Coordinates of C-alpha atoms and ligand atoms in Angstrom, one line a residue:
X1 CA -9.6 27.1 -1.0
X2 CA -5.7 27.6 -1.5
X3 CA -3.4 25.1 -1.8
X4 CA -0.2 25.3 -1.5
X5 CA 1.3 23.2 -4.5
X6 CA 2.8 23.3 -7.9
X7 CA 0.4 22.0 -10.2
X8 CA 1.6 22.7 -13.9
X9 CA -0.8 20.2 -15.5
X10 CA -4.0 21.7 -13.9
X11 CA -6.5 22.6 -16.6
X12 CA -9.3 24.9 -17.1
X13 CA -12.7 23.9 -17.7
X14 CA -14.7 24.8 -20.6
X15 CA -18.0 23.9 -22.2
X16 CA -17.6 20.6 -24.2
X17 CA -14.9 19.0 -21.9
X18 CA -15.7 15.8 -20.0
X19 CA -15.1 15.8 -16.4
X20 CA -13.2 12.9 -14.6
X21 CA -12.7 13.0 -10.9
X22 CA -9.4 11.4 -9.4
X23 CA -10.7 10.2 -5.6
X24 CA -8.5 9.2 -2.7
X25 CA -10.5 8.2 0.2
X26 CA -8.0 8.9 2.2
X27 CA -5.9 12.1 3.4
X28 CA -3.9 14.3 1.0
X29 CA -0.3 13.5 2.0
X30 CA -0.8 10.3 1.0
X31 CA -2.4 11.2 -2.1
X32 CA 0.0 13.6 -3.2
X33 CA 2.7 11.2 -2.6
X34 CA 1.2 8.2 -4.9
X35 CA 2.9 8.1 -8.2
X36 CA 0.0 6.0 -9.4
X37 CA -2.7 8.8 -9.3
X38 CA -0.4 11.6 -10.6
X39 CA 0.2 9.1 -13.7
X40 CA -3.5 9.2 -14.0
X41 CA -4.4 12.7 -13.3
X42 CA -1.3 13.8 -16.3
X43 CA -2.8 11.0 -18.8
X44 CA -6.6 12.3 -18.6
X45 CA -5.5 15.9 -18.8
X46 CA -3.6 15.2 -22.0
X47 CA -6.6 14.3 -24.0
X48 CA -8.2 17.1 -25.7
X49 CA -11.8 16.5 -24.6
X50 CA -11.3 15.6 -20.8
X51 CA -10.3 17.4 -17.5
X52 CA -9.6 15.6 -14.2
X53 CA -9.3 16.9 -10.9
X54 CA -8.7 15.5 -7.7
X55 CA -11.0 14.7 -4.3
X56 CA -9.0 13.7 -1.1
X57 CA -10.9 12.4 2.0
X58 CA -9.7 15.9 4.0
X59 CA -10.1 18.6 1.7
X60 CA -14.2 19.3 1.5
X61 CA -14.5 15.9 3.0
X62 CA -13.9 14.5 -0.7
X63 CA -17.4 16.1 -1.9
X64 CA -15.4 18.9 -4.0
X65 CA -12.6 19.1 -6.0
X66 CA -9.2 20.3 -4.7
X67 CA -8.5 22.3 -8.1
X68 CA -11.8 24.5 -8.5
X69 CA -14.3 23.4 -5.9
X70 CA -16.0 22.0 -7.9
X71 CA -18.7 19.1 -6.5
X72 CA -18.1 15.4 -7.3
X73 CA -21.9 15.1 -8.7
X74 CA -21.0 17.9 -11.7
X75 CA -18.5 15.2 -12.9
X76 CA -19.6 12.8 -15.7
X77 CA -16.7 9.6 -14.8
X78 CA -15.2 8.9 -10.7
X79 CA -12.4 6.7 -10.9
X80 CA -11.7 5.8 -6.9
X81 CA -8.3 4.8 -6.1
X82 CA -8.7 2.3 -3.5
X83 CA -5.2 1.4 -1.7
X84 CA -6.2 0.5 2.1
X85 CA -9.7 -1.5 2.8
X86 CA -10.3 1.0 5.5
X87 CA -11.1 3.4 2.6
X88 CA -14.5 1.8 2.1
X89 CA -15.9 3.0 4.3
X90 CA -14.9 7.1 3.2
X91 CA -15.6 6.2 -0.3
X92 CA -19.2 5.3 0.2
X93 CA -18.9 8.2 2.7
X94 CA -18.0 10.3 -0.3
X95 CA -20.5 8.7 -3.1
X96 CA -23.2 9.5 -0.9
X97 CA -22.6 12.5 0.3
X98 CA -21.8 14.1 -2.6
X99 CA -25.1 12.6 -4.6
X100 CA -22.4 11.6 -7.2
X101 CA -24.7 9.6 -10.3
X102 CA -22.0 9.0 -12.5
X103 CA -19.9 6.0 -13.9
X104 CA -18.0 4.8 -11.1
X105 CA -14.9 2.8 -11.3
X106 CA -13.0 1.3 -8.8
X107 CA -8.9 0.4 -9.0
X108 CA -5.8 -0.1 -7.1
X109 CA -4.2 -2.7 -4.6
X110 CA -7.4 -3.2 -2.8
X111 CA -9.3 -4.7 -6.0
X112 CA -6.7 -6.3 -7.1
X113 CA -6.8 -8.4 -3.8
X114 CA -10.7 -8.7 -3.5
X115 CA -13.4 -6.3 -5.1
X116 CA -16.3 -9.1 -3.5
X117 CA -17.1 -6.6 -1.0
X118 CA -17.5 -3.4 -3.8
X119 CA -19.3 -5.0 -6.5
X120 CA -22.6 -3.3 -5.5
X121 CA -21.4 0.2 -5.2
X122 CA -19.1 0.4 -8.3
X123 CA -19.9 0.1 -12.4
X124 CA -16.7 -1.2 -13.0
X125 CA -13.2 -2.5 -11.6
X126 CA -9.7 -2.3 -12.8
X127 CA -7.5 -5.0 -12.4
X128 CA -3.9 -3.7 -12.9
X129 CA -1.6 -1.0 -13.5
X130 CA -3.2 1.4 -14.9
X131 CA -0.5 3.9 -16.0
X132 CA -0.6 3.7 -19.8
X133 CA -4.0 2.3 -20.4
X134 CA -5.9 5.5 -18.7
X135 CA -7.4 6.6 -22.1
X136 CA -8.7 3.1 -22.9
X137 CA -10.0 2.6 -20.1
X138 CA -12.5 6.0 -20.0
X139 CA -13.1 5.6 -23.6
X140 CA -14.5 2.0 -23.2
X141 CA -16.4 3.0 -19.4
X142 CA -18.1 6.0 -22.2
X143 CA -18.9 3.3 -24.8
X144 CA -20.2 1.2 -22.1
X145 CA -17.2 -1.1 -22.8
X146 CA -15.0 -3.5 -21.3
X147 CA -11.6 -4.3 -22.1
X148 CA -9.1 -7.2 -21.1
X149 CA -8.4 -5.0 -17.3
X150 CA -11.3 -3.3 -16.9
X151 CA -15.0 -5.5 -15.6
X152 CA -18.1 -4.5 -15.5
X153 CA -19.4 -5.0 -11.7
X154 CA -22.2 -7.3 -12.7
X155 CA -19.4 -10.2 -14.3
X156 CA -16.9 -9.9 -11.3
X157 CA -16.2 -13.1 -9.4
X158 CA -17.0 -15.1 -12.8
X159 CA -14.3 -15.9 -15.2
X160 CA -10.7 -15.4 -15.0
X161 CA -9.2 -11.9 -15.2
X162 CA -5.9 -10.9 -15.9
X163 CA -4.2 -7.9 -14.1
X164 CA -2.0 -5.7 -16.0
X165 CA 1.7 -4.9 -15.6
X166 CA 2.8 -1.5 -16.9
X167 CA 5.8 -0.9 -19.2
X168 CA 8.5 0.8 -16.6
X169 CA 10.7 2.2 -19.8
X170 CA 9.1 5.5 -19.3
X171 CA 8.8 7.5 -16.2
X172 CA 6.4 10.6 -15.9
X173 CA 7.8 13.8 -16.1
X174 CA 5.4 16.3 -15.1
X175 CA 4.2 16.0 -11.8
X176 CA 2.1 18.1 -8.9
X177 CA 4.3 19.2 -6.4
X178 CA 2.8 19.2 -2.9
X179 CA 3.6 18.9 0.9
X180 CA 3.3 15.3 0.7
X181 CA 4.0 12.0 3.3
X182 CA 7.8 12.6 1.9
X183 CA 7.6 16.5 2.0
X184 CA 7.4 18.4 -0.8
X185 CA 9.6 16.3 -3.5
X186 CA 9.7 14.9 -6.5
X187 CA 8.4 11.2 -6.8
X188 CA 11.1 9.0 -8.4
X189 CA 9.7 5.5 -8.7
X190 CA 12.3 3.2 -9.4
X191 CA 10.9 -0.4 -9.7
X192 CA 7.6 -2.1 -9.1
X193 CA 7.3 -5.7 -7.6
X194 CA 9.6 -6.9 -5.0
X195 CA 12.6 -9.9 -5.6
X196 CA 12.1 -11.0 -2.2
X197 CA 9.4 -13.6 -0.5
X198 CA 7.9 -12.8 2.5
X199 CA 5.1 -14.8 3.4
X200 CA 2.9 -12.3 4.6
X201 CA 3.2 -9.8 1.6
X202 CA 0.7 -9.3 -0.7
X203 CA 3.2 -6.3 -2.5
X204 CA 5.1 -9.3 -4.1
X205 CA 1.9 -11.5 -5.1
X206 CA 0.2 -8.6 -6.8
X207 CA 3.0 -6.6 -8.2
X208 CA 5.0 -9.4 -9.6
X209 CA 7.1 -9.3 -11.4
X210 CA 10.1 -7.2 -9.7
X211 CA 10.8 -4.3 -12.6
X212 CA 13.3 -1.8 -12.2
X213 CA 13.8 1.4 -13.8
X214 CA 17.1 2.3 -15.4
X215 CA 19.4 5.0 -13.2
X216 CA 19.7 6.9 -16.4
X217 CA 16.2 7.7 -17.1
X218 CA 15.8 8.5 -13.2
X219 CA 18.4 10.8 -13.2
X220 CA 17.2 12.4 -16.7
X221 CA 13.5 12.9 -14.6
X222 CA 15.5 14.3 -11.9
X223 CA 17.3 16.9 -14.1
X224 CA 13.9 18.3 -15.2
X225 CA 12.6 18.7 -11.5
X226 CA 15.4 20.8 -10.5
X227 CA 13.3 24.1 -10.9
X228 CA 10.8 23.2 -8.9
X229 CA 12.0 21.4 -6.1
X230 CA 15.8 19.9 -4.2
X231 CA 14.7 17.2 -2.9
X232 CA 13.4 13.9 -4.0
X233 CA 11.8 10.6 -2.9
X234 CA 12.5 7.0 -4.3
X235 CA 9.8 4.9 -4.3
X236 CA 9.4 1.4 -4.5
X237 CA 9.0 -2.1 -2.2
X238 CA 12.1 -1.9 -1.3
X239 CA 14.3 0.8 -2.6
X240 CA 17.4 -0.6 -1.9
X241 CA 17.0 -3.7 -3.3
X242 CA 17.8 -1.8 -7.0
X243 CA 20.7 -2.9 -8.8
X244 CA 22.5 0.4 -8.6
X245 CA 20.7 2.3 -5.8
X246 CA 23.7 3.4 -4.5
X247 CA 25.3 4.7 -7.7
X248 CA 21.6 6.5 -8.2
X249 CA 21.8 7.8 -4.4
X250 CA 25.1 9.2 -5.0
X251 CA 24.1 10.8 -8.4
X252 CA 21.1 12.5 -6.7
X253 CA 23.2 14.0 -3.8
X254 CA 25.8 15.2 -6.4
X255 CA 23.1 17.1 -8.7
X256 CA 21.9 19.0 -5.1
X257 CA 19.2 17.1 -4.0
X258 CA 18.4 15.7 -0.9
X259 CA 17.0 12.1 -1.1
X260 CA 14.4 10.2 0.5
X261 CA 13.9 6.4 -0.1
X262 CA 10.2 5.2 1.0
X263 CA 11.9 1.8 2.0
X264 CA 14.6 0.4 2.6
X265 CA 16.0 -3.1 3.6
X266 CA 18.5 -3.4 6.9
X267 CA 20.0 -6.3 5.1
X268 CA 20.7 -4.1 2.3
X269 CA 22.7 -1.4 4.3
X270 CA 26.2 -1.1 4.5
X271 CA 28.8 1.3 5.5
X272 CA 28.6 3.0 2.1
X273 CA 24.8 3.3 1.6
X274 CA 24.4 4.9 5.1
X275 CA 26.7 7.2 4.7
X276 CA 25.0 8.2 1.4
X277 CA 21.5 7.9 3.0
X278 CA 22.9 10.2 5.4
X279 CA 24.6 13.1 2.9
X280 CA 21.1 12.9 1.2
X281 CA 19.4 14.3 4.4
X282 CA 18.0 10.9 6.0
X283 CA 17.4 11.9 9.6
X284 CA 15.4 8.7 10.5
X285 CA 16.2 5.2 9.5
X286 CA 13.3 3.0 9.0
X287 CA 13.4 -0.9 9.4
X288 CA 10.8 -3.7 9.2
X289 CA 12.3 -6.9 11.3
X290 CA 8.7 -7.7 11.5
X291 CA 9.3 -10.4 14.2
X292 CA 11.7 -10.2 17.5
X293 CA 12.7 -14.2 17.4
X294 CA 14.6 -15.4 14.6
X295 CA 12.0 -18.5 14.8
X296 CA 9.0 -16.4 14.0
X297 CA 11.3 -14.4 11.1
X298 CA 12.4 -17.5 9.1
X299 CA 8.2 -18.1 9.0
X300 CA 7.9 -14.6 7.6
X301 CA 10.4 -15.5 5.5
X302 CA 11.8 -12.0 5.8
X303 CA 15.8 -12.9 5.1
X304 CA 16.4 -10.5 8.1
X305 CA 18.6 -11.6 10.9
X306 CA 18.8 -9.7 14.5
X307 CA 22.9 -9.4 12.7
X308 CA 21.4 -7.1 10.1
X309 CA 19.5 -5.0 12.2
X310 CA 22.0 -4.4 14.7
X311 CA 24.2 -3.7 12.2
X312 CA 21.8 -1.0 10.7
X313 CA 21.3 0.8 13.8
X314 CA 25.0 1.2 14.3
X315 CA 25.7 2.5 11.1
X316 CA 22.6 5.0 11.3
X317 CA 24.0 6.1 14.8
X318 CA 27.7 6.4 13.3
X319 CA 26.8 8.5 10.4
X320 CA 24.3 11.2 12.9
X321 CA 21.1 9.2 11.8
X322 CA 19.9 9.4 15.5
X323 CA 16.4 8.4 15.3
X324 CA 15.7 4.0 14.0
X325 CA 12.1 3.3 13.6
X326 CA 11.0 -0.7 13.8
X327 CA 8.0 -2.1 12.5
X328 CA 6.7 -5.3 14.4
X329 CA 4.0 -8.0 13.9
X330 CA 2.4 -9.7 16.5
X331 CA -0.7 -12.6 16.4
X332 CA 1.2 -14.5 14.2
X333 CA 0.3 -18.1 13.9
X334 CA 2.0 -20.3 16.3
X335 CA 3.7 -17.0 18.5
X336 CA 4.7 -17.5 22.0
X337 CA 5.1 -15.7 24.8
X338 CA 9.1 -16.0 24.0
X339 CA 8.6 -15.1 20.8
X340 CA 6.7 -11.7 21.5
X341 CA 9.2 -10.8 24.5
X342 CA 12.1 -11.5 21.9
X343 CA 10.7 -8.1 20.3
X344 CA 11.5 -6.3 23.3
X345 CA 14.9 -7.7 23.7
X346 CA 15.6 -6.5 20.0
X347 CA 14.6 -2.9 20.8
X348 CA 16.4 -2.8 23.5
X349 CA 19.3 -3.6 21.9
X350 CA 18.8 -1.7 19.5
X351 CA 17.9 1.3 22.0
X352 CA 21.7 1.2 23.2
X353 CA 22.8 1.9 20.0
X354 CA 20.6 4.7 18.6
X355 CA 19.6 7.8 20.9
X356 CA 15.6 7.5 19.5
X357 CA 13.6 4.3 18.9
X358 CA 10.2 4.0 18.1
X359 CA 8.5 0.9 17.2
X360 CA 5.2 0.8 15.6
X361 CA 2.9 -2.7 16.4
X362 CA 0.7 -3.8 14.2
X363 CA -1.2 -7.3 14.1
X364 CA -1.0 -9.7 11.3
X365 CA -3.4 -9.5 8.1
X366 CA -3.6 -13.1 6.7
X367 CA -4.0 -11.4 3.2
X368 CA -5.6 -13.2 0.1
X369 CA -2.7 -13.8 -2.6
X370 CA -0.3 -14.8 0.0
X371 CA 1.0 -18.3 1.4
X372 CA -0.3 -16.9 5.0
X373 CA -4.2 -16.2 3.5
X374 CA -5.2 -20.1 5.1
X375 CA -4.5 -18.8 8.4
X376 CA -6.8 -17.3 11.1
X377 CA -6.6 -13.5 12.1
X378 CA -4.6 -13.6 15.7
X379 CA -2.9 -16.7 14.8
X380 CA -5.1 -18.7 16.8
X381 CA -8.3 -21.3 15.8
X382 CA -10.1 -19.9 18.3
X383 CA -10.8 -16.1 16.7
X384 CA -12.3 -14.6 20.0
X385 CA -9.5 -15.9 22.3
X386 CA -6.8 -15.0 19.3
X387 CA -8.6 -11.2 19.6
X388 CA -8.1 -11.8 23.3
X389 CA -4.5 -12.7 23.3
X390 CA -3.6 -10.2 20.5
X391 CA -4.9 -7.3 23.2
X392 CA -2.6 -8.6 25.7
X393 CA 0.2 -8.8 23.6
X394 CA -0.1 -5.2 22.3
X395 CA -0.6 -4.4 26.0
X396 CA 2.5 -6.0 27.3
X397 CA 4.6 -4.9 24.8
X398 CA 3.7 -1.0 24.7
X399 CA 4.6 -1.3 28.5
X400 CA 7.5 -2.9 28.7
X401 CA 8.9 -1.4 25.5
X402 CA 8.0 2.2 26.8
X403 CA 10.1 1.1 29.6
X404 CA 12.9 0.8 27.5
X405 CA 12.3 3.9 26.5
X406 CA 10.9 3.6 23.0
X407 CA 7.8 5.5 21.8
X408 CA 5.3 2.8 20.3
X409 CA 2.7 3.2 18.5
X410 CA 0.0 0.1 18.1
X411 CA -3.2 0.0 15.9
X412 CA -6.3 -1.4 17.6
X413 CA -7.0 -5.3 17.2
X414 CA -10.0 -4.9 16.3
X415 CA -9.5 -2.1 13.5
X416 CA -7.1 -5.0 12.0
X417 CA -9.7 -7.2 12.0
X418 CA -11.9 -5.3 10.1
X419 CA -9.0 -5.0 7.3
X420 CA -8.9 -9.0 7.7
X421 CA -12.7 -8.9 6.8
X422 CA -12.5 -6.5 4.3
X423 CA -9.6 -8.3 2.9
X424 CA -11.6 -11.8 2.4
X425 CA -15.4 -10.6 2.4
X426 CA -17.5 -10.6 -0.1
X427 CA -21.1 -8.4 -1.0
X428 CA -22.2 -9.0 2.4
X429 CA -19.3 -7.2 4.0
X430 CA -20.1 -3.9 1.3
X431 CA -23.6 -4.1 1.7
X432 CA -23.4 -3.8 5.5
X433 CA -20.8 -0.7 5.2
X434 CA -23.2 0.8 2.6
X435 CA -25.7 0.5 4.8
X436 CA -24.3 2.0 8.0
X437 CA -24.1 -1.5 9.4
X438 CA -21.4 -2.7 9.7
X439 CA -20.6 -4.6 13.4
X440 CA -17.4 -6.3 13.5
X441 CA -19.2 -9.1 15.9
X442 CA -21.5 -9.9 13.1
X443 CA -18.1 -10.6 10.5
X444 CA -16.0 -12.8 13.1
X445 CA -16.7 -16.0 10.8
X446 CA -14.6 -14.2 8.5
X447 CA -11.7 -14.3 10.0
X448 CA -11.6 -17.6 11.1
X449 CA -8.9 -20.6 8.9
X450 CA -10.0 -21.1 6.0
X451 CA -9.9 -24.8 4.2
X452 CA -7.0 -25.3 1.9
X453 CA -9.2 -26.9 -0.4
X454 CA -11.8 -23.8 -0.2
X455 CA -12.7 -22.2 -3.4
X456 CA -11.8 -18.6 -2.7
X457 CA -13.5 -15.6 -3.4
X458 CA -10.5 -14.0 -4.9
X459 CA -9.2 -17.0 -6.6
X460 CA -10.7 -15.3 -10.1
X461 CA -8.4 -12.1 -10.5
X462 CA -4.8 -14.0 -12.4
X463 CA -1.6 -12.8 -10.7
X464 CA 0.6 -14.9 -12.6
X465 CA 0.8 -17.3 -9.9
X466 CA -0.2 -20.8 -9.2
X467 CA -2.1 -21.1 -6.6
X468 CA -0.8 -25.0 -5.8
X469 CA 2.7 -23.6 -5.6
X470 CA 1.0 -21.2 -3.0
X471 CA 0.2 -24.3 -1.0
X472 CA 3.3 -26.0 -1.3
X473 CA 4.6 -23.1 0.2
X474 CA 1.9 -22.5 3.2
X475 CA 2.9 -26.3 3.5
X476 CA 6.7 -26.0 4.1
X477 CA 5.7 -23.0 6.3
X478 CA 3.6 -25.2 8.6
X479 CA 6.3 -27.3 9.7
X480 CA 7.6 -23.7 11.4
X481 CA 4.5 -23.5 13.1
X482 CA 4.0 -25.5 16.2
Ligands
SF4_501 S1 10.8 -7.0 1.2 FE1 9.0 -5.8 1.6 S2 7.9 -5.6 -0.4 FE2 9.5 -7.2 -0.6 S3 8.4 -9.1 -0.2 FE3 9.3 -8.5 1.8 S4 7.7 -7.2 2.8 FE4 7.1 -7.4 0.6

């Protein structure tokens, strides 16, 4: 199969070399577009006696790699990069359908929230950022090894384990260049970990603490992509949140290149910044409000106020940024009917400023790691009538926002609830996906409140936080919810 990327790292095989397949349950432009697996893919193909090559879900249904074709069960190592629950299910999807019998690891975001679910169908879990540590980590896999990161399957859950923060003070240089969920660019990641404290975000718990990379290494990266591509993406939580993202921006635009932030904060945009966003080729301005009321924002603790995002859609609209798209939560614990019709009143203000809204709806995930992981999915005590009113919500607000005349977009209730009980379960949860069983009826327990003096599953995997400060804050949030 042809594909149409630059891929100056890709290696031949020969007899002696170990193979070590890169999987991404998921589709390609996501893939392509995670700085984390190209770190990984360069690392393994530096060592003398290794090749990796990369499976995504849609290319040969992840049974064959993307570089030779070759199948997944001629490889002798399958690290799985797990970044969205969802993926479960395609990565058991994948092991079994490619009669892959090698060593198989799992890593990412998703088991550094809660591996419960995969310790049956994986030989080992990384816990961390991994970018730096690749060759100790297949070495010791070989040896039959652990290290301080990396658990065998059969001691997860048990004793503490602490996750791994990468040294930012080098950035990779040599990347794959393909048509990615940016386009085709280069991948600039700026900074890891987020300043700010939203209460729903796991991005802040697990990827503490907030790092940023120095403008003068970025822009020396930058310099060496120039022959292969003109346009770059910044990538981080929140993009604009870095010290000197403007002076960065404004570098970028004045070496040619056309830049794309994967995030950025409406409270963080003024006149300046959207007039750079805009020279750099932004033709869409993306913003996360998250809430329509200002009561249900100051529980999300998202420091965004309906100020901030009316000023960002008039900015966008005076510098030919024509198109605004919102991202909303709904089923959040103590939501009213006010509270959910505030969102359409924001849109609609925001509609009369900027020719093209959309607005993508998505329910709340009460995920481990964060003040919010007490709470039950829907926002509600009563999970079946919280499914119930979550339905109507996303029913009422597609209508009466399409009447506005915004596009929406809304995920299914029910495919958030099976992230919610992916999030939280344990080997039950992976044994029923493993074997073709899984019924979201038979899981609703799991989404239910959980005790504040619960044990938790994921309570084992050391964040650097402490989880009593965790309560204090679910605490203080409480008193918003009535
Ligand atoms: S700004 Fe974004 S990344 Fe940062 S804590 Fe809030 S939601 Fe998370």
């Amino acid at each position: 199969m042809e594909f149409p990327e630059i891929n100056p790292i890709a290696k031949k095989w020969r007899k002696g070399l170990k193979r070590v397949a890169l999987v991404y349950p998921n589709r390609y432009v996501g893939g392509i577009a995670n700085i984390g697996l190209q770190h990984i893919y360069a690392e393994i193909n530096s060592l003398d006696n290794y090749i990796c090559e990369r499976f995504y879900w849609d290319v040969f249904s992840g049974t064959k790699s993307v570089e030779s074709g070759t199948p997944l069960k001629e490889f002798d190592i399958a690290l799985f990069s797990l970044q969205y629950e969802e993926d479960y299910f395609k990565a058991i999807k994948i092991i079994k359908e490619s009669e892959f019998t090698g060593l198989k690891v799992a890593g990412g975001p998703c088991v550094m929230e809660n591996p419960l679910p995969l310790v049956e169908l994986f030989d080992y879990f990384y816990f961390g950022e991994v970018d730096g540590d690749v060759t100790n980590l297949i070495k010791a896999c070989e040896k039959g090894e652990e290290t301080e990161y990396l658990v065998k399957a059969e001691r997860i859950g048990g004793e503490k384990v602490k996750v791994r923060k990468a040294d930012l003070s080098t950035h990779l240089q040599t990347q794959i260049v393909g048509s990615g969920a940016y386009g085709e660019c280069y991948l600039l990641e700026v900074g890891r970990g987020c300043k700010r404290a939203c209460s729903f975000c796991i991005v802040r718990q697990i990827y503490s603490p907030c790092r940023w990379r120095d403008v003068k290494l970025l822009l020396e990266i930058a310099e060496g992509a120039k022959k292969f591509v003109d346009k770059v993406a910044l990538v981080a939580p929140s993009v604009t949140d870095h010290p000197k993202a403007k002076e960065l921006i404004a570098s970028l635009i004045d070496m040619g290149f056309l830049v794309s932030p994967s995030s950025v904060r409406a409270d963080t945009l003024d006149e300046e910044l959207v007039e750079l966003l805009s020279r750099g080729g932004l033709e869409s301005l993306t913003i996360a409000p998250e809430a329509g009321s200002e009561r249900m924002r100051r529980l999300l603790r998202k420091g965004i106020s309906e100020e901030d995002v009316l000023n960002a859609a008039s900015l966008a609209a005076k510098h030919g940024i024509e198109k605004v798209k919102m991202y909303f939560m709904v089923g959040l614990p103590g939501e009213s009917h006010e509270d959910v019709r505030a969102i359409v009143e924001l849109v609609d203000r925001v509609k009369k400023l900027v020719p093209r809204v959309s607005v993508s709806i998505n329910p709340l995930v009460p995920k481990p790691h964060t003040p919010l992981q007490w709470e039950p999915f829907g926002g509600i005590d009563d999970v079946k009538a919280g499914m119930k009113a979550l339905k109507e919500k996303i029913r009422f607000l597609k209508k009466e926002l399409g009447r506005k005349g915004a596009s929406v977009s809304a995920e299914s209730a029910e495919s958030f609830a099976i992230q919610t009980i992916l999030s939280r379960g344990n080997k039950e949860v992976g044994r029923a996906i493993a074997e073709n069983n899984f019924r979201l009826r038979d899981f609703y327990a799991y989404l239910g409140r959980i005790e504040e003096d619960e044990d938790l599953p994921w309570d084992f995997i050391d964040h650097g936080y402490s989880k009593s400060r965790l309560l204090k804050e679910y605490e203080r949030l409480k008193s918003l919810i009535s």
